[in-house]
Structure formats: C-alpha cells, structure tokens
Tab-separated table of C-alpha atoms in Angstrom:
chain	number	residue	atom	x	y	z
A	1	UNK	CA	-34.166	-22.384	4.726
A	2	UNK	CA	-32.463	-24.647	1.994
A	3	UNK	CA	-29.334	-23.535	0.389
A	4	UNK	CA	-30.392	-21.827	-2.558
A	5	UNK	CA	-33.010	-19.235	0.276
A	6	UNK	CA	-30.019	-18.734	1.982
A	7	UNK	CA	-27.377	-17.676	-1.022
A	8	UNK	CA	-30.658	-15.238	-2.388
A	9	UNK	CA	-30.746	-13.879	1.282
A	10	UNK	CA	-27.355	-13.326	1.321
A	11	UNK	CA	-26.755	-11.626	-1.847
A	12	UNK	CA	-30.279	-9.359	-0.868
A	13	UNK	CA	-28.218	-8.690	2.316
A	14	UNK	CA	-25.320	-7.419	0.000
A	15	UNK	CA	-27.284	-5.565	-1.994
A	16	UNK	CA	-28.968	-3.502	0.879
A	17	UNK	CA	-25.192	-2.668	1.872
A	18	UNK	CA	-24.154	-1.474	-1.037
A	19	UNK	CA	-27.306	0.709	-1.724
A	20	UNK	CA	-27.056	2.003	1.767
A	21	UNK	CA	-29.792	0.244	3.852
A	22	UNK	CA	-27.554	-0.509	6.344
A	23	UNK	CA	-30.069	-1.761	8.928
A	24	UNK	CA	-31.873	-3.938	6.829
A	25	UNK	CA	-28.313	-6.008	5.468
A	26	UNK	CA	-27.100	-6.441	8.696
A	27	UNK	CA	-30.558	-7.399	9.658
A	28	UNK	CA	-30.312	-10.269	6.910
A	29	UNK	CA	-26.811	-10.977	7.634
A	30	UNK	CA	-27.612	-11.591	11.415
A	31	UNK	CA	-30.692	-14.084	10.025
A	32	UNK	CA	-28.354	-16.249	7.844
A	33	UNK	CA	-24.770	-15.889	10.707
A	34	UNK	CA	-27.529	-17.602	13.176
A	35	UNK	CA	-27.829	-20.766	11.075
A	36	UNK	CA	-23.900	-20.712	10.729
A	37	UNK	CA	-23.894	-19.649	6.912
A	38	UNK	CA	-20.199	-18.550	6.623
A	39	UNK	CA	-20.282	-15.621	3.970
A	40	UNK	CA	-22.727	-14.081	6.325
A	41	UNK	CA	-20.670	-14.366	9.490
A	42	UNK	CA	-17.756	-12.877	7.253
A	43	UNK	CA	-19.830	-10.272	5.706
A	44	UNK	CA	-21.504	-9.322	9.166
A	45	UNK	CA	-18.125	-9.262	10.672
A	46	UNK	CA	-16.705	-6.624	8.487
A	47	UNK	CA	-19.930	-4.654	9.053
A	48	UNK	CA	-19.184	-4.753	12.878
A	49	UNK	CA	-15.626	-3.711	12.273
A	50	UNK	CA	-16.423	-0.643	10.213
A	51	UNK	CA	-18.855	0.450	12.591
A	52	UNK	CA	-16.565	-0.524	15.606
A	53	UNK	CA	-16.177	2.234	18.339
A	54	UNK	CA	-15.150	0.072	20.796
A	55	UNK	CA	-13.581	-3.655	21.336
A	56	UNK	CA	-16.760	-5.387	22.651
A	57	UNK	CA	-17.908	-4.538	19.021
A	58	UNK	CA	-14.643	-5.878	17.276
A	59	UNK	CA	-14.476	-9.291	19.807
A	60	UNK	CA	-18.228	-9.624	18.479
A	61	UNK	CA	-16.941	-9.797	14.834
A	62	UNK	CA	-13.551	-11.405	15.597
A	63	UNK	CA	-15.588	-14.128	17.391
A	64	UNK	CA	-18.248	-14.311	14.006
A	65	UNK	CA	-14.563	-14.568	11.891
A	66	UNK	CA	-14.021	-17.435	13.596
A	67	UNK	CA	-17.128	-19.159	13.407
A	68	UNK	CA	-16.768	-18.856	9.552
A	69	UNK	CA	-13.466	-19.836	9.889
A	70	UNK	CA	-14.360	-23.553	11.374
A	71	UNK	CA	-16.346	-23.744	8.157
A	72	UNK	CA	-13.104	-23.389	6.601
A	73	UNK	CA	-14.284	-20.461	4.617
A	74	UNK	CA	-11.115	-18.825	3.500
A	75	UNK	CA	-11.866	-15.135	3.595
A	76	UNK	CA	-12.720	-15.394	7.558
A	77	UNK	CA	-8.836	-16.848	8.036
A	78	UNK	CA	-7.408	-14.321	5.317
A	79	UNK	CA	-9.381	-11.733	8.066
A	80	UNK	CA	-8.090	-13.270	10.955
A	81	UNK	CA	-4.127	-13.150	9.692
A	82	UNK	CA	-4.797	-9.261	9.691
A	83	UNK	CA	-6.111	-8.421	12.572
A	84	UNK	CA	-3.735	-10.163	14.254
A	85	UNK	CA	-0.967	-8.302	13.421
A	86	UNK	CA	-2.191	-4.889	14.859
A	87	UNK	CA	-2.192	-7.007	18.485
A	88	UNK	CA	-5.116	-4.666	19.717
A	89	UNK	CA	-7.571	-7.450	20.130
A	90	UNK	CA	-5.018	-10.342	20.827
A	91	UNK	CA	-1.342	-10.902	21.479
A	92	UNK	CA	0.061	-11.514	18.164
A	93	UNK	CA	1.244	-15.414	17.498
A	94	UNK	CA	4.008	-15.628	14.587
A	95	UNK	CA	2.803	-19.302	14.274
A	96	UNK	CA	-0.747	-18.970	14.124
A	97	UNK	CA	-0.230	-16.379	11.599
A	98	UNK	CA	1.860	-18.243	9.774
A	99	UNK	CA	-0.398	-20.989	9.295
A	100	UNK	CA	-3.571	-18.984	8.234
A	101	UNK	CA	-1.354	-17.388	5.680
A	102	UNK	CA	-0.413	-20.526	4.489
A	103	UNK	CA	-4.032	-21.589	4.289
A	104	UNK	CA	-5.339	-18.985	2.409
A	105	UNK	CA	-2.506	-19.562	-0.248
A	106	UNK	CA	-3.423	-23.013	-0.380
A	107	UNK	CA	-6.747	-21.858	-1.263
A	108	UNK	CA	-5.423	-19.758	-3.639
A	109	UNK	CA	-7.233	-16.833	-2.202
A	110	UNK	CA	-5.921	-14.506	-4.346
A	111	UNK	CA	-5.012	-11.323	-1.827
A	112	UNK	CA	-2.826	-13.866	0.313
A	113	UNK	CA	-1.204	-15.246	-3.236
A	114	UNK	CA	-0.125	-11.339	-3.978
A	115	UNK	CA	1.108	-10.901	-0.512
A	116	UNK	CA	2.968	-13.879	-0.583
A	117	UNK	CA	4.541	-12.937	-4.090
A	118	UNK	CA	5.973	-9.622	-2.498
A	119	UNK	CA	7.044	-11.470	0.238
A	120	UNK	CA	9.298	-13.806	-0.897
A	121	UNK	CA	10.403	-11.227	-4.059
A	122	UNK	CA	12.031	-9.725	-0.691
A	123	UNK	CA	13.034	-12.300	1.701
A	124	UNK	CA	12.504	-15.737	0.025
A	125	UNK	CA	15.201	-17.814	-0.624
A	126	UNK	CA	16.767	-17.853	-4.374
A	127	UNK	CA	13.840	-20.871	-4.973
A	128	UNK	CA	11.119	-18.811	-3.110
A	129	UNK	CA	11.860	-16.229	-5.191
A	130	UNK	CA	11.615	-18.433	-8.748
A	131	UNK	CA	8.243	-19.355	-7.769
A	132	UNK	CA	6.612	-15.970	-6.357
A	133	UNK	CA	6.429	-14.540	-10.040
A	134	UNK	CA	3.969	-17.442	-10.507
A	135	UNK	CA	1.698	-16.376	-7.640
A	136	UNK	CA	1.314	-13.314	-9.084
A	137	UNK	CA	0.380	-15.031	-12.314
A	138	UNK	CA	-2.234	-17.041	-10.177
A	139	UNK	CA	-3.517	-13.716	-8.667
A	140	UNK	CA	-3.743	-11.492	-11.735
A	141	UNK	CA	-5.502	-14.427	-13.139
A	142	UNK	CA	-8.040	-14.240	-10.740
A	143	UNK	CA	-8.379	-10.631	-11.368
A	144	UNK	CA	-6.669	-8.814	-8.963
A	145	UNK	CA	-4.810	-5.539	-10.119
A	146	UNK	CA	-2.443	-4.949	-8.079
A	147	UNK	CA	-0.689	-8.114	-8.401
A	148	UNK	CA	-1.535	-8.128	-11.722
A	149	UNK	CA	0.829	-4.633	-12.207
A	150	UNK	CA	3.535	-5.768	-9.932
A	151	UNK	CA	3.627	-8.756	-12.738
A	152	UNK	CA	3.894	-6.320	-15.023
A	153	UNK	CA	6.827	-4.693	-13.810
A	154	UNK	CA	8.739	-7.892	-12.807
A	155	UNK	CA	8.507	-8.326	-16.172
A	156	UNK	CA	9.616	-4.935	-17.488
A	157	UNK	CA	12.883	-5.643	-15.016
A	158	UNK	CA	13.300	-9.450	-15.051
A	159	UNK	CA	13.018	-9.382	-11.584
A	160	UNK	CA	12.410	-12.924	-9.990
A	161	UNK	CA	11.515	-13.841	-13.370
A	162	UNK	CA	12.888	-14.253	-17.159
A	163	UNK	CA	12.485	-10.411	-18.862
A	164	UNK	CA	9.275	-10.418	-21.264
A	165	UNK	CA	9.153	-6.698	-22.218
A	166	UNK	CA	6.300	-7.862	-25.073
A	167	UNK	CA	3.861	-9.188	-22.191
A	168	UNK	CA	5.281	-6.153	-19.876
A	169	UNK	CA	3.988	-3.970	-22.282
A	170	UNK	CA	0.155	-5.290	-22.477
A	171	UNK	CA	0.162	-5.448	-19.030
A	172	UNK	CA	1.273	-1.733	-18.262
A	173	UNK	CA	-1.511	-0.662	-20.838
A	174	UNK	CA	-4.501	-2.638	-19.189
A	175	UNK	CA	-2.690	-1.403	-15.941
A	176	UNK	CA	-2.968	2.156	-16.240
A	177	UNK	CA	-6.315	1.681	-18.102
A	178	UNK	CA	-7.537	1.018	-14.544
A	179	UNK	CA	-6.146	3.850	-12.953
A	180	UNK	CA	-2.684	2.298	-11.850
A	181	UNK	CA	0.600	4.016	-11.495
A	182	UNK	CA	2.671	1.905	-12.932
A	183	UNK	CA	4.781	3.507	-16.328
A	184	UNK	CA	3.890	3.953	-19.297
A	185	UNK	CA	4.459	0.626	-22.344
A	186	UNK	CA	8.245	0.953	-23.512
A	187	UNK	CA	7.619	2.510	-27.083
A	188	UNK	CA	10.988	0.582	-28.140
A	189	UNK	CA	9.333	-2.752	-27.709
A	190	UNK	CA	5.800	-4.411	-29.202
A	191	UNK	CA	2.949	-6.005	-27.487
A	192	UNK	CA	2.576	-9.648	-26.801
A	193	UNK	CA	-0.380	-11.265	-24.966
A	194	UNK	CA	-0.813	-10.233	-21.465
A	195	UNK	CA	-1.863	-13.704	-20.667
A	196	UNK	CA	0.784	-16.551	-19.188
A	197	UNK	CA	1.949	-19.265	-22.021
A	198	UNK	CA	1.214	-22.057	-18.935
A	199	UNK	CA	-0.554	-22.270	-15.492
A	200	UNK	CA	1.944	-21.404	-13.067
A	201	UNK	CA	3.233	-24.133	-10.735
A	202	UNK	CA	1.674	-23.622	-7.276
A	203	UNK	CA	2.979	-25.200	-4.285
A	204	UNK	CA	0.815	-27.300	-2.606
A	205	UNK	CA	0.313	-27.187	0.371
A	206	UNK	CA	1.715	-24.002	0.463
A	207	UNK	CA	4.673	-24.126	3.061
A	208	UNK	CA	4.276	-22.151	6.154
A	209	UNK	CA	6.411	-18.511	6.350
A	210	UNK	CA	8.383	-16.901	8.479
A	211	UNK	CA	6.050	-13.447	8.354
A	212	UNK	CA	7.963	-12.106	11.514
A	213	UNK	CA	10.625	-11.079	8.955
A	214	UNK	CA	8.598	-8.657	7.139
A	215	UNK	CA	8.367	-6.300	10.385
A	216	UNK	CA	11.954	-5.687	11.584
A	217	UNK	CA	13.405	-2.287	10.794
A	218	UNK	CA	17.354	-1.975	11.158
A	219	UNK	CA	19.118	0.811	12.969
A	220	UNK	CA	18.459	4.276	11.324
A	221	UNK	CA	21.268	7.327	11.004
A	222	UNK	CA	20.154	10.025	14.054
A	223	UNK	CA	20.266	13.142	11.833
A	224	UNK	CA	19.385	15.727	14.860
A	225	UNK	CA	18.855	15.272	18.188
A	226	UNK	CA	16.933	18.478	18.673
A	227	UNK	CA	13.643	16.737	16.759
A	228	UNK	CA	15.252	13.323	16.861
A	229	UNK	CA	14.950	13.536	12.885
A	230	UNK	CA	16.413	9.708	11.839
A	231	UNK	CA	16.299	8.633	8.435
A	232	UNK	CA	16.510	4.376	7.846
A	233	UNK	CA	17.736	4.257	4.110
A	234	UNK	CA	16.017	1.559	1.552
A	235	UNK	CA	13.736	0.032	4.548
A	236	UNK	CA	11.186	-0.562	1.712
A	237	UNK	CA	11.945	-2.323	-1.310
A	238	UNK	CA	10.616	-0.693	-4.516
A	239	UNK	CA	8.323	-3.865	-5.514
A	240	UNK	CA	7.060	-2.542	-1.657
A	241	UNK	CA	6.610	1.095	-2.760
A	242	UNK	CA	4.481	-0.254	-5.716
A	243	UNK	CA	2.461	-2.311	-3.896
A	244	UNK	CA	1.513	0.565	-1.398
A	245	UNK	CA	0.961	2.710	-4.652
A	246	UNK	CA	-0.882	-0.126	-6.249
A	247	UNK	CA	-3.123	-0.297	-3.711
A	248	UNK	CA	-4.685	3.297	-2.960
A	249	UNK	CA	-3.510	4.935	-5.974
A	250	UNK	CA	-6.384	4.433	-7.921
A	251	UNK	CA	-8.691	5.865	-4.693
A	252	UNK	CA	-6.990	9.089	-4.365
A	253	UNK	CA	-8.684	11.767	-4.316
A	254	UNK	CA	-8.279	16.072	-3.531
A	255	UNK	CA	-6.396	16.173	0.361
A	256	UNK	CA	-9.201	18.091	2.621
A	257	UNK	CA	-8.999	19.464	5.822
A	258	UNK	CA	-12.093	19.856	7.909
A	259	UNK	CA	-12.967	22.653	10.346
A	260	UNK	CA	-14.295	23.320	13.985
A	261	UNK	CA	-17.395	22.863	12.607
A	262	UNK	CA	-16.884	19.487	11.130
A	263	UNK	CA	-17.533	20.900	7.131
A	264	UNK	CA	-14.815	19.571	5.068
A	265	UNK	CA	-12.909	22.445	2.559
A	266	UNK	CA	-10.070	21.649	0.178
A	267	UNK	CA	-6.993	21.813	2.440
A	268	UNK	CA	-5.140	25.200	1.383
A	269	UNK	CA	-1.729	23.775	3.295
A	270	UNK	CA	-1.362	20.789	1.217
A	271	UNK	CA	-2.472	20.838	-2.044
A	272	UNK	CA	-1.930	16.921	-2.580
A	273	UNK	CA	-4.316	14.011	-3.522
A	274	UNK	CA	-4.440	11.573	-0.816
A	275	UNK	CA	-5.997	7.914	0.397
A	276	UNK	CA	-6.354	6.750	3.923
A	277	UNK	CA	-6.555	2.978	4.440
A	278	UNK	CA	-9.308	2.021	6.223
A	279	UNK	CA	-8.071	-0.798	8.586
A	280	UNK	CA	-11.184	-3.357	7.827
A	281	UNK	CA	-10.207	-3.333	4.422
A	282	UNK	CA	-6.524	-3.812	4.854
A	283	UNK	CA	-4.511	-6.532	3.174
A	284	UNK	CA	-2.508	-8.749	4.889
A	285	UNK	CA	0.898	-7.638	3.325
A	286	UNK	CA	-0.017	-4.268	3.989
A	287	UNK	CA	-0.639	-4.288	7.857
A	288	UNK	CA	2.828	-6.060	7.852
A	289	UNK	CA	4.460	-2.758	6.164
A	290	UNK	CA	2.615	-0.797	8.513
A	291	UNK	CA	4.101	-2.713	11.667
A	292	UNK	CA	7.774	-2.524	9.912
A	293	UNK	CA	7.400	1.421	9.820
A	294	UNK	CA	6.217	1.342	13.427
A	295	UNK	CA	9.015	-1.000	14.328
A	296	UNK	CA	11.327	2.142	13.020
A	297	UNK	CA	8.906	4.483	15.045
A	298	UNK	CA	9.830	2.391	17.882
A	299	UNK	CA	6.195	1.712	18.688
A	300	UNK	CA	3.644	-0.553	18.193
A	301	UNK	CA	1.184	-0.421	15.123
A	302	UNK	CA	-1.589	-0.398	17.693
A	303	UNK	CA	-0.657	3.316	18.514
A	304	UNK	CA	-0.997	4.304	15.060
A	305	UNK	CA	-3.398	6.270	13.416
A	306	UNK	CA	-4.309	4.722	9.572
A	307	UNK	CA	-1.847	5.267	7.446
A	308	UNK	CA	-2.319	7.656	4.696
A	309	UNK	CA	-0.963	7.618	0.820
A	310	UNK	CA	0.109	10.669	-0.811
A	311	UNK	CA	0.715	11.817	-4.627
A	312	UNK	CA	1.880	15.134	-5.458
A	313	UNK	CA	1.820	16.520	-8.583
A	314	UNK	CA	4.157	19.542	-10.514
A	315	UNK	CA	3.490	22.397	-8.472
A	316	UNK	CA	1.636	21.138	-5.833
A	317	UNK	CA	3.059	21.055	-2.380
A	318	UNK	CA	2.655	20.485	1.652
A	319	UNK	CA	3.344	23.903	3.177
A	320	UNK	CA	5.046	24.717	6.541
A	321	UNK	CA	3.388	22.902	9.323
A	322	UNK	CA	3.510	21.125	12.905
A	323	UNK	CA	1.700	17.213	12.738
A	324	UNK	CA	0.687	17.445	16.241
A	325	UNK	CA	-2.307	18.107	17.257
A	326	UNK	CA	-4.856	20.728	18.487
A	327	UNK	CA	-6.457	19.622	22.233
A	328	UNK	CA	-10.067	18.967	20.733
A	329	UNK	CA	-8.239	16.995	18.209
A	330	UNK	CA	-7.213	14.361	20.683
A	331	UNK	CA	-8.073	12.691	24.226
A	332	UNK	CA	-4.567	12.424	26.852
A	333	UNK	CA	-3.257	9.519	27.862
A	334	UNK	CA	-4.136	10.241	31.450
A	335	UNK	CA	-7.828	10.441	30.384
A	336	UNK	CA	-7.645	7.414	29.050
A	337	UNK	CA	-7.228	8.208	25.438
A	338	UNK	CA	-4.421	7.524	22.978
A	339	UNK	CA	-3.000	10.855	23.289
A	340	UNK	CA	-1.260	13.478	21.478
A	341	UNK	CA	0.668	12.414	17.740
A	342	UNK	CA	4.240	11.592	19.393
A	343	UNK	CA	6.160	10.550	16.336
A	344	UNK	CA	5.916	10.891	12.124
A	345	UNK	CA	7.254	8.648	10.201
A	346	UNK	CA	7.480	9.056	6.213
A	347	UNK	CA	8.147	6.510	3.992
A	348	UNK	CA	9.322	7.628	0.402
A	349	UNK	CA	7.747	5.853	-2.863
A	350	UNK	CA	9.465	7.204	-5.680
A	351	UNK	CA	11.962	9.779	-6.725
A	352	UNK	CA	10.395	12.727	-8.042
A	353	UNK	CA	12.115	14.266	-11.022
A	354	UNK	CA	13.049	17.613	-9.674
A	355	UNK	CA	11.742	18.691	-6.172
A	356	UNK	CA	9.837	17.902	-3.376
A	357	UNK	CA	12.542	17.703	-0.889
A	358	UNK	CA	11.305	17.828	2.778
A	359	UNK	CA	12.696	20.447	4.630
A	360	UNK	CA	13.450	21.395	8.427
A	361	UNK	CA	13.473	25.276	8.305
A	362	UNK	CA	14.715	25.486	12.004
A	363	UNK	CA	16.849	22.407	11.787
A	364	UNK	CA	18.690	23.525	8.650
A	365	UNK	CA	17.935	20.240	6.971
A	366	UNK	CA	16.425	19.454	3.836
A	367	UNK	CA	15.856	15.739	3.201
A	368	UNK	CA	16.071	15.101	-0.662
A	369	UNK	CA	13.180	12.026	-1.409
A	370	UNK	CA	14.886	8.798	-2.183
A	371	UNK	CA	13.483	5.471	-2.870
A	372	UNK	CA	12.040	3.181	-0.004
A	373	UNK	CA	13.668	5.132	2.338
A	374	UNK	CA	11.298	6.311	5.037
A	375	UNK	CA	12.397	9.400	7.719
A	376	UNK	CA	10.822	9.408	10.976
A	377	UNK	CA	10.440	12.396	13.936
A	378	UNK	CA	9.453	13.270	16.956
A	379	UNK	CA	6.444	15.836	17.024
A	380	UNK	CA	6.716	16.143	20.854
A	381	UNK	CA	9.693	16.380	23.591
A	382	UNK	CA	10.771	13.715	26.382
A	383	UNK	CA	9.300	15.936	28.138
A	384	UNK	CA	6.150	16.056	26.571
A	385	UNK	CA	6.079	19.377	25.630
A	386	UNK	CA	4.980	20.332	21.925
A	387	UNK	CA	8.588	20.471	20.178
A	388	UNK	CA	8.879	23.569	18.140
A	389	UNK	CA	11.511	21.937	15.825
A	390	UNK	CA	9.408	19.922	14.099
A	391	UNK	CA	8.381	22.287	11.947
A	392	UNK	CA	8.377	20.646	8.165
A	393	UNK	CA	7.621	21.929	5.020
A	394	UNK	CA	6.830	19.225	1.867
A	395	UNK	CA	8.734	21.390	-0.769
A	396	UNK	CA	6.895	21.884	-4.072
A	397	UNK	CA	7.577	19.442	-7.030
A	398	UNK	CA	9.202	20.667	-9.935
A	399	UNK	CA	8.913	17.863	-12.794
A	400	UNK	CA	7.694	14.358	-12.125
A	401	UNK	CA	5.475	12.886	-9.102
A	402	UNK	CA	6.131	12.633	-5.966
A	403	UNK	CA	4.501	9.443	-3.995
A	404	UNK	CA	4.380	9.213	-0.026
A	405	UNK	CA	3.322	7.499	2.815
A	406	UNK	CA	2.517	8.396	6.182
A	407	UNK	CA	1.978	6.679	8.926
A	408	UNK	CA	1.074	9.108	12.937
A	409	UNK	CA	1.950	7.494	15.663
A	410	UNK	CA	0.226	8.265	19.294
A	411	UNK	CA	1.363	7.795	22.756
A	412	UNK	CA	-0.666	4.867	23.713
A	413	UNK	CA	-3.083	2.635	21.711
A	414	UNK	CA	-5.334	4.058	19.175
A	415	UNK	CA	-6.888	1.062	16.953
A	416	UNK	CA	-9.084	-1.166	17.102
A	417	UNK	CA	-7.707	-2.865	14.371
C-alpha cells in the first residue's frame, strides 16, 4: 500500500469512528498499525484506552503509543507524558516526563505549548514567565481555545505580559462566541485585532522542566477532626481555575443521576450542569492538577475516580448529601476492588457573587467559596465505618456563578489511566 492508500485508509478508519462503526475503524486502524503507520497506532491506541476494562488492554495501546512514538510522531509522546503521571500502568519517571514534554513543545504540538504556558505563568522563573505568554500566542494560533482565552485574559490583567485591553477585548468576544467562560469585553475599552503584531519567539529546543513541581500540595489548616474537614487556601492559581473551566466548560451539560435500573433521570439533589473528564482525553497539564489535588488528599491519583467540573447557576444548588457510596455502587478492597469513596476533595474556581457556601450541618461549619482554594474530607472513619459527619450541603447561589471541581478518591487503585 503506497502512502497516499494508506492516508485514504486512515482517514476512512476515522470516519467509521466518528459515525459509529466502531468495528470496522478499528478494523482499518489494526490494517494500517501492522505496517507501522503512526497516526494509526495513535488512533488505535486511544480506541483501546476508551474501551479499556482492564490493563492487558491499556499495555496493548501503551505498547502501540510507543511504536508511533519511535516514528517520532508527536501526539504518541504528548500521550505517553499523560499516562504516565496517573502511575497505574508504570512507575512514574520525573525525567522521562520531562523530556517528552519538552519534545512535544519543540514540536510545537499545540496542547503541550498551552500546558507549558500555565506552567511557567506559575512556577517559571521571572524569564520563563516573559516567554510563556508567547506559547500561548503559538497555541491559539494553531487554534486551540483554551489557550487562546487564557491569552485573552493575560491580556485583560497584564499578567506575564504587557496589558493590551484592545486585543483582550476581541479575544473575550470570539471566546465566549465558542462557549467559553471567560468575561464579558470591557465596555470602557475598543477592539483591536485579536491577532499577535509578530510571531512569538519560541525556544528551541525547548528546555526540559521540572513538572514534579506542579504536583506538591503544602500543609492544609485541620478545620475538624470529627470529618477531618482541611481546607489548603490558594493551592490553585486562578490562570489554573480557568484552565480547568476552559477546558470542560463548554461540554457541560444537565447533572443526572441514574437509578437501580441503570435509566438516567435529571438528578433532583443537585440541580447543577456538570462535565466528567474522560481520562483518554486528558491533557497533560490537567492530569498534573489532578495529582496536586490528590497530593492534598494524601493519595495517589491512581485511586481516583475522574474528576468532575461543576457550574451552578442563581438558584440552583447541591442539596444535603453523603459522597460515599451504596454497596452495589462499589467492589471492597478485600475483593479485590478499589473500594468504598474514602476522601472528597473540592477545589473552588471562582467566587460566586452571593452564595453557594458549602456547609457541614452536623459540624457547624459553613465554608464560604474562595478562589483556588480547594477543601478536602473524609467520607469514611479510621475505622472504616461510614462517617455520619460528612454530611454536606452545596448551598444555593444567590447572584453570580459558582464553578467547582471535584475530584473522589477510593481506598485502593481505581484507573486505568
């Protein structure tokens, strides 16, 4: 099969996925990943990995990631980086990660050029930071959205960048055209091209990074013992919060619940719209904020469930509840399952206007939202007896939004990603 039979193939293969012939893509895909045609070995690894029940399955695809990357095909190493975080499949190496990550920028793939923008807006040194408001230049270029609001914003607050509240402007429009929650243009200012005056300078290579620093959470305040309800102020940055909202904001949709019977209703507790992030299609950056809330869980990321974004709107609320789980729900530990939800932990997005609060009815404490600060409990005892004081109650919201995340954590290991 010459080149040009192989790329028609493939994008057949593509097109049978997304029209929901399942068996016929990966049929195609496995055709073109025996003759060592990279985008199928990527494309037939994801496949695998959303269909994954068990880790033969993901090895299988982890093994065809790695075939594609040898061809130095950029998306199989931008894959690689973020499995390897969860440590399910692999021990996690800081180096190896680090190296990938710095390949993929170099390729300018443009997910890795976002996550490395956030990065270093955080922990980059004073001339890490002048140059990450270029990557998301390179990125939004390249069309991607979310990097293309963060750039938005950085230049709405002249954050790790020269204020441009013309260009801010455009960019908050075409933002929000597309279903982002970013804030509305500033009516006190005009509109300027949303486009860059010059390419931004790119480093090249791109310097290896010290990811490990994105996952360490510092002590936390012990607020009561009785649910050991901890709260670890600002542990996300608000560029952070955006991203998260960036990212699944524009897939929420009406929270359900679903029954005994497996039919999904409209969930009459929580009256929220909500996304869960699937762990296949997780970006780098992303798994990385999900290992720095475990970190304040105390746990690994591999014992967590996916983590799920939340937006609540005027009115709309999460009423009193327990977030562990019913015994159909969930396979013990000592049956070789990941066992029952041992810990929540709640990371908070924005600052509603009025409202919201979360409150502890038999703790007597009512936790009032504030930015990038994230609140974490335990849902059952040392013991491991169902603790009673863990009842919660998401309190409505008055005026404004409210934006969460939340992120279950079992006893033992859940993912396979």
């Amino acid at each position: 099969m010459n080149p040009d039979q192989r790329q028609q193939q493939w994008h057949q293969a593509r097109r049978d996925l997304q029209e929901n012939r399942l068996e016929s893509g990966k049929a195609l895909l496995q055709v073109l990943a025996n003759q060592d045609y990279a985008p199928a070995q990527c494309d037939l690894a994801t496949v695998l990995l959303m269909q994954a029940v068990d880790t033969d399955t993901a090895q299988q695809a982890l093994d065809l990631y790695r075939q594609a990357e040898l061809q130095q095909y950029t998306l199989a190493t931008y894959q690689l980086a973020c499995i390897s975080i969860s440590e399910t499949l692999e021990p996690l190496d800081w180096s190896r990660l680090s190296e990938r990550f710095a390949a993929c920028c170099t390729q300018k793939n443009s997910s890795a050029l976002c996550d490395a923008a956030v990065f270093l807006g955080q922990f980059g040194t004073p001339s890490q930071k002048a140059i990450s408001t270029g990557l998301l230049e390179a990125s939004a270029l390249q069309g991607n959205t979310v990097a293309m609001a963060l750039l938005g914003e950085r230049l709405a607050r002249g954050f790790c960048c020269a204020p441009d509240p013309l260009r801010a402007n455009s960019i908050r429009q075409l933002a929000r055209e597309l279903g982002l929650p970013v804030p509305a243009p500033d009516a006190a200012h005009g509109f300027a091209s949303p486009e860059p005056a010059e390419p931004a300078d790119m480093p090249a290579p791109f310097p290896a990074l010290d990811l490990s620093q994105a996952v360490r959470a510092p002590e936390g305040t012990l607020l009561d013992e009785r649910a050991q309800l901890m709260v670890f102020p600002e542990l996300l940055s608000a560029e952070e919060c955006l991203y998260i909202q960036c990212l699944g904001g524009p897939q929420l949709a009406p929270s359900i619940s679903v029954d005994s019977n497996g039919k999904r209703h409209l969930n009459q507790i929580r009256t929220s719209h909500d996304f869960q992030f699937l762990p296949e299609h997780e970006e780098l950056y992303l798994k990385l904020l999900q290992a720095r809330l475990a970190c304040a869980a105390g746990l690994p990321l591999k014992n967590a469930e996916s983590l799920i974004l939340l937006r609540y709107l005027p009115g709309q609320e999460y009423k009193a509840h327990r977030d562990y789980l019913p015994p159909s729900h969930f396979v013990p530990v000592a049956s070789g399952g990941a066992g029952q939800r041992l810990r929540t932990v709640i990371a908070y997005l924005n600052v509603p206007t009025a409202g919201g609060e979360t409150d502890f009815p038999l703790l007597g404490r009512r936790i009032v939202p504030q930015l990038g600060h994230v609140l974490r409990f335990d849902n059952i005892d040392a013991h491991g007896r169902l603790n009673e004081n863990s009842l919660h109650t998401g309190l409505p919201v008055k005026q404004g939004h409210k934006w969460i995340c939340t992120l279950w954590m079992r006893q033992n290991t859940l993912r396979i990603l």
